[in-house]
């Protein structure tokens, strides 16, 4: 499975023969200026919650690809009204798409769209199929006991994408505990270094995970990670 990092919490994954884009925040991100949003391919756009640093390019990418947008009921409704194909979900529910299962899970955070529209409760996604394995995209979340439900209710995780930048989400120390809660040894960090409050010490972050026998990857812009 090939993963491309577009900065902040934006990722593109090839999974189950489809191209999935998560939380696209590219055009407003100075650190991602070299990425041309017009060239981003997507069959599905998945949004964890409504904050601008997760949805900024969602409409553009969905429309230019005719992609289906997957999110909670409130966010999906908002984009459906803009003429985008959507799939509505809510916490604890899973659905089998043509690339695999998607389960929308709890995130401890907040959620509102940039224009003030109510955006429901924030979430994350656990995604799996028999061929490509299983991963967790946490979105923005605090460390929460609900993460312990993931290994109880989903297949074994091959990797997880967790926020590590602190201030708005878990910091890396809490994210290392989250890796234990979700019983996952390989973590891709996100939501770090984009703004001053989320700037982190990379070596200290990696050490926090190593101390628990876990591996933290901190991707660089446009980096392709093979999982
Ligand atoms: Ni947020
Ligand atoms: Mn955020």
Tab-separated table of C-alpha atoms and ligand atoms in Angstrom:
chain	number	residue	atom	x	y	z
A	1	UNK	CA	0.000	0.000	0.000
A	2	UNK	CA	1.372	3.338	-1.056
A	3	UNK	CA	0.874	6.425	1.131
A	4	UNK	CA	1.667	9.999	0.114
A	5	UNK	CA	1.876	12.823	2.658
A	6	UNK	CA	0.526	16.248	1.641
A	7	UNK	CA	1.397	17.942	4.941
A	8	UNK	CA	-0.505	18.502	8.216
A	9	UNK	CA	-3.123	15.666	8.343
A	10	UNK	CA	-3.514	15.231	4.584
A	11	UNK	CA	-2.728	11.833	3.126
A	12	UNK	CA	-3.420	9.954	-0.082
A	13	UNK	CA	-3.544	6.160	0.129
A	14	UNK	CA	-3.928	3.504	-2.530
A	15	UNK	CA	-6.156	0.924	-0.877
A	16	UNK	CA	-8.256	-1.871	-2.335
A	17	UNK	CA	-7.542	-0.589	-5.846
A	18	UNK	CA	-8.971	2.853	-5.044
A	19	UNK	CA	-7.380	6.191	-4.195
A	20	UNK	CA	-8.386	7.609	-0.823
A	21	UNK	CA	-7.616	11.202	0.235
A	22	UNK	CA	-7.867	12.120	3.908
A	23	UNK	CA	-8.454	15.587	5.396
A	24	UNK	CA	-7.098	17.675	2.491
A	25	UNK	CA	-5.595	20.949	3.739
A	26	UNK	CA	-3.093	21.869	1.065
A	27	UNK	CA	-3.743	25.194	-0.714
A	28	UNK	CA	-3.839	27.255	2.541
A	29	UNK	CA	-0.740	25.481	3.935
A	30	UNK	CA	2.437	27.414	3.033
A	31	UNK	CA	4.494	24.294	3.791
A	32	UNK	CA	2.594	22.448	1.034
A	33	UNK	CA	2.890	25.187	-1.621
A	34	UNK	CA	4.726	22.867	-4.029
A	35	UNK	CA	1.749	20.493	-4.263
A	36	UNK	CA	-0.667	21.167	-7.111
A	37	UNK	CA	-4.154	20.437	-5.796
A	38	UNK	CA	-5.492	20.266	-9.376
A	39	UNK	CA	-3.383	17.154	-9.961
A	40	UNK	CA	-4.548	15.233	-6.899
A	41	UNK	CA	-6.476	12.096	-7.798
A	42	UNK	CA	-9.145	10.659	-5.532
A	43	UNK	CA	-11.935	8.105	-5.739
A	44	UNK	CA	-12.936	8.920	-2.161
A	45	UNK	CA	-12.371	11.927	0.108
A	46	UNK	CA	-12.628	11.111	3.814
A	47	UNK	CA	-13.134	13.901	6.348
A	48	UNK	CA	-12.585	13.254	10.064
A	49	UNK	CA	-14.239	16.508	11.203
A	50	UNK	CA	-15.162	19.973	9.985
A	51	UNK	CA	-12.217	22.169	10.920
A	52	UNK	CA	-10.643	24.194	8.141
A	53	UNK	CA	-7.253	22.563	8.558
A	54	UNK	CA	-8.930	19.268	7.487
A	55	UNK	CA	-11.511	20.240	4.871
A	56	UNK	CA	-9.977	23.199	3.008
A	57	UNK	CA	-9.553	21.423	-0.362
A	58	UNK	CA	-12.240	18.753	0.047
A	59	UNK	CA	-14.800	20.323	-2.302
A	60	UNK	CA	-12.202	21.033	-4.997
A	61	UNK	CA	-10.663	17.556	-4.926
A	62	UNK	CA	-14.047	15.792	-4.768
A	63	UNK	CA	-15.452	17.812	-7.667
A	64	UNK	CA	-12.431	17.553	-9.954
A	65	UNK	CA	-12.455	13.764	-9.571
A	66	UNK	CA	-16.186	13.080	-9.196
A	67	UNK	CA	-15.150	11.433	-5.932
A	68	UNK	CA	-17.413	10.231	-3.144
A	69	UNK	CA	-17.013	12.075	0.141
A	70	UNK	CA	-17.247	9.995	3.326
A	71	UNK	CA	-17.859	11.677	6.680
A	72	UNK	CA	-20.333	11.997	9.508
A	73	UNK	CA	-23.961	12.812	8.697
A	74	UNK	CA	-23.654	16.557	9.223
A	75	UNK	CA	-20.490	17.063	7.151
A	76	UNK	CA	-21.708	14.723	4.395
A	77	UNK	CA	-24.992	16.687	4.248
A	78	UNK	CA	-23.065	19.951	3.901
A	79	UNK	CA	-21.134	18.644	0.877
A	80	UNK	CA	-24.175	16.896	-0.636
A	81	UNK	CA	-25.815	20.349	-0.815
A	82	UNK	CA	-22.826	21.445	-2.939
A	83	UNK	CA	-23.569	18.683	-5.446
A	84	UNK	CA	-20.930	16.208	-4.267
A	85	UNK	CA	-21.587	12.450	-4.042
A	86	UNK	CA	-21.492	11.554	-0.368
A	87	UNK	CA	-21.731	8.604	1.964
A	88	UNK	CA	-23.160	9.405	5.390
A	89	UNK	CA	-21.801	7.665	8.488
A	90	UNK	CA	-21.888	8.067	12.227
A	91	UNK	CA	-19.971	6.806	15.226
A	92	UNK	CA	-19.680	3.063	15.689
A	93	UNK	CA	-21.052	2.271	12.249
A	94	UNK	CA	-19.180	0.430	9.521
A	95	UNK	CA	-19.927	0.015	5.833
A	96	UNK	CA	-18.420	-2.116	3.093
A	97	UNK	CA	-17.251	0.037	0.178
A	98	UNK	CA	-15.735	-1.300	-3.056
A	99	UNK	CA	-12.237	-0.900	-1.512
A	100	UNK	CA	-13.012	-2.432	1.904
A	101	UNK	CA	-14.625	-1.799	5.258
A	102	UNK	CA	-14.747	1.651	6.824
A	103	UNK	CA	-15.676	2.083	10.487
A	104	UNK	CA	-16.241	5.624	11.771
A	105	UNK	CA	-14.937	5.783	15.341
A	106	UNK	CA	-14.903	8.261	18.199
A	107	UNK	CA	-12.455	11.169	18.478
A	108	UNK	CA	-12.217	13.458	21.502
A	109	UNK	CA	-12.099	16.884	19.842
A	110	UNK	CA	-14.591	19.452	18.435
A	111	UNK	CA	-16.066	20.029	14.984
A	112	UNK	CA	-17.487	22.983	13.059
A	113	UNK	CA	-17.161	23.894	9.385
A	114	UNK	CA	-15.229	27.039	8.370
A	115	UNK	CA	-18.466	28.962	7.618
A	116	UNK	CA	-19.856	28.157	11.080
A	117	UNK	CA	-22.099	25.267	9.978
A	118	UNK	CA	-22.534	22.634	12.681
A	119	UNK	CA	-20.331	19.689	11.724
A	120	UNK	CA	-21.493	16.964	14.084
A	121	UNK	CA	-19.092	15.098	16.319
A	122	UNK	CA	-15.487	14.553	15.220
A	123	UNK	CA	-14.299	11.072	14.378
A	124	UNK	CA	-11.630	8.850	12.951
A	125	UNK	CA	-11.661	5.939	10.508
A	126	UNK	CA	-10.588	2.302	10.755
A	127	UNK	CA	-10.263	0.819	7.272
A	128	UNK	CA	-9.539	-2.744	6.234
A	129	UNK	CA	-9.803	-5.466	3.627
A	130	UNK	CA	-8.374	-8.989	3.349
A	131	UNK	CA	-5.661	-8.078	0.848
A	132	UNK	CA	-4.251	-4.744	2.063
A	133	UNK	CA	-4.679	-5.088	5.834
A	134	UNK	CA	-6.033	-2.655	8.375
A	135	UNK	CA	-5.161	0.880	9.459
A	136	UNK	CA	-6.549	3.641	11.687
A	137	UNK	CA	-6.704	7.322	10.777
A	138	UNK	CA	-7.428	9.059	14.076
A	139	UNK	CA	-8.193	12.552	12.809
A	140	UNK	CA	-7.771	15.115	15.574
A	141	UNK	CA	-8.152	13.507	18.967
A	142	UNK	CA	-7.034	13.553	22.534
A	143	UNK	CA	-5.859	10.305	24.020
A	144	UNK	CA	-9.113	8.594	24.954
A	145	UNK	CA	-10.055	5.279	26.539
A	146	UNK	CA	-12.378	4.653	23.577
A	147	UNK	CA	-9.274	3.861	21.510
A	148	UNK	CA	-9.132	0.568	23.429
A	149	UNK	CA	-12.325	-0.453	21.627
A	150	UNK	CA	-10.535	-0.503	18.268
A	151	UNK	CA	-8.546	-3.734	18.773
A	152	UNK	CA	-11.659	-5.270	20.368
A	153	UNK	CA	-13.890	-4.528	17.381
A	154	UNK	CA	-11.639	-4.324	14.302
A	155	UNK	CA	-8.937	-6.505	12.711
A	156	UNK	CA	-5.340	-6.169	13.933
A	157	UNK	CA	-3.910	-2.819	12.867
A	158	UNK	CA	-0.882	-2.833	10.552
A	159	UNK	CA	-0.302	0.868	11.153
A	160	UNK	CA	-2.059	3.975	12.406
A	161	UNK	CA	-1.940	7.669	11.532
A	162	UNK	CA	-2.060	9.608	14.795
A	163	UNK	CA	-1.732	13.318	15.585
A	164	UNK	CA	1.402	14.048	17.613
A	165	UNK	CA	1.634	17.856	17.589
A	166	UNK	CA	0.034	18.648	20.984
A	167	UNK	CA	-1.920	21.846	21.797
A	168	UNK	CA	-4.975	20.967	19.617
A	169	UNK	CA	-4.605	17.155	19.804
A	170	UNK	CA	-2.561	14.498	21.543
A	171	UNK	CA	1.095	15.260	21.931
A	172	UNK	CA	3.602	12.525	21.167
A	173	UNK	CA	3.761	11.224	24.743
A	174	UNK	CA	0.004	10.642	24.772
A	175	UNK	CA	0.107	9.315	21.205
A	176	UNK	CA	2.643	6.678	22.328
A	177	UNK	CA	0.097	5.569	24.956
A	178	UNK	CA	-2.566	5.576	22.234
A	179	UNK	CA	-0.353	3.202	20.230
A	180	UNK	CA	-0.539	0.835	23.205
A	181	UNK	CA	-4.321	1.262	23.534
A	182	UNK	CA	-4.824	0.379	19.865
A	183	UNK	CA	-2.181	-2.406	19.998
A	184	UNK	CA	-0.305	-1.042	17.001
A	185	UNK	CA	3.481	-1.012	16.593
A	186	UNK	CA	3.904	1.318	13.605
A	187	UNK	CA	2.630	4.865	13.804
A	188	UNK	CA	2.733	7.602	11.180
A	189	UNK	CA	2.628	10.980	12.919
A	190	UNK	CA	0.626	13.926	11.619
A	191	UNK	CA	-0.664	17.346	12.742
A	192	UNK	CA	2.869	18.510	13.651
A	193	UNK	CA	5.146	21.387	12.564
A	194	UNK	CA	2.420	23.138	10.516
A	195	UNK	CA	1.919	26.043	12.936
A	196	UNK	CA	4.056	27.267	15.865
A	197	UNK	CA	1.866	25.652	18.586
A	198	UNK	CA	2.275	22.191	17.015
A	199	UNK	CA	6.015	22.303	16.344
A	200	UNK	CA	7.680	19.255	17.885
A	201	UNK	CA	11.122	17.847	18.677
A	202	UNK	CA	11.368	14.939	16.228
A	203	UNK	CA	14.025	13.013	18.141
A	204	UNK	CA	12.156	13.301	21.449
A	205	UNK	CA	8.954	12.174	19.738
A	206	UNK	CA	10.621	9.096	18.239
A	207	UNK	CA	12.220	8.239	21.586
A	208	UNK	CA	8.826	8.385	23.328
A	209	UNK	CA	7.610	5.660	20.989
A	210	UNK	CA	10.834	3.623	21.115
A	211	UNK	CA	10.508	3.526	24.919
A	212	UNK	CA	7.285	1.580	24.406
A	213	UNK	CA	8.677	-0.694	21.700
A	214	UNK	CA	6.844	1.258	18.983
A	215	UNK	CA	8.038	2.948	15.810
A	216	UNK	CA	7.097	6.536	14.906
A	217	UNK	CA	7.488	7.723	11.328
A	218	UNK	CA	7.363	11.490	10.803
A	219	UNK	CA	6.748	11.914	7.065
A	220	UNK	CA	8.055	14.823	5.033
A	221	UNK	CA	6.022	16.646	2.394
A	222	UNK	CA	5.222	14.546	-0.672
A	223	UNK	CA	7.040	11.606	0.900
A	224	UNK	CA	5.801	8.233	-0.256
A	225	UNK	CA	5.663	5.615	2.475
A	226	UNK	CA	5.282	1.961	1.554
A	227	UNK	CA	3.308	-0.050	4.140
B	1	LIG	NI1	-9.505	19.963	14.465
B	2	LIG	MN1	-6.692	20.025	13.142
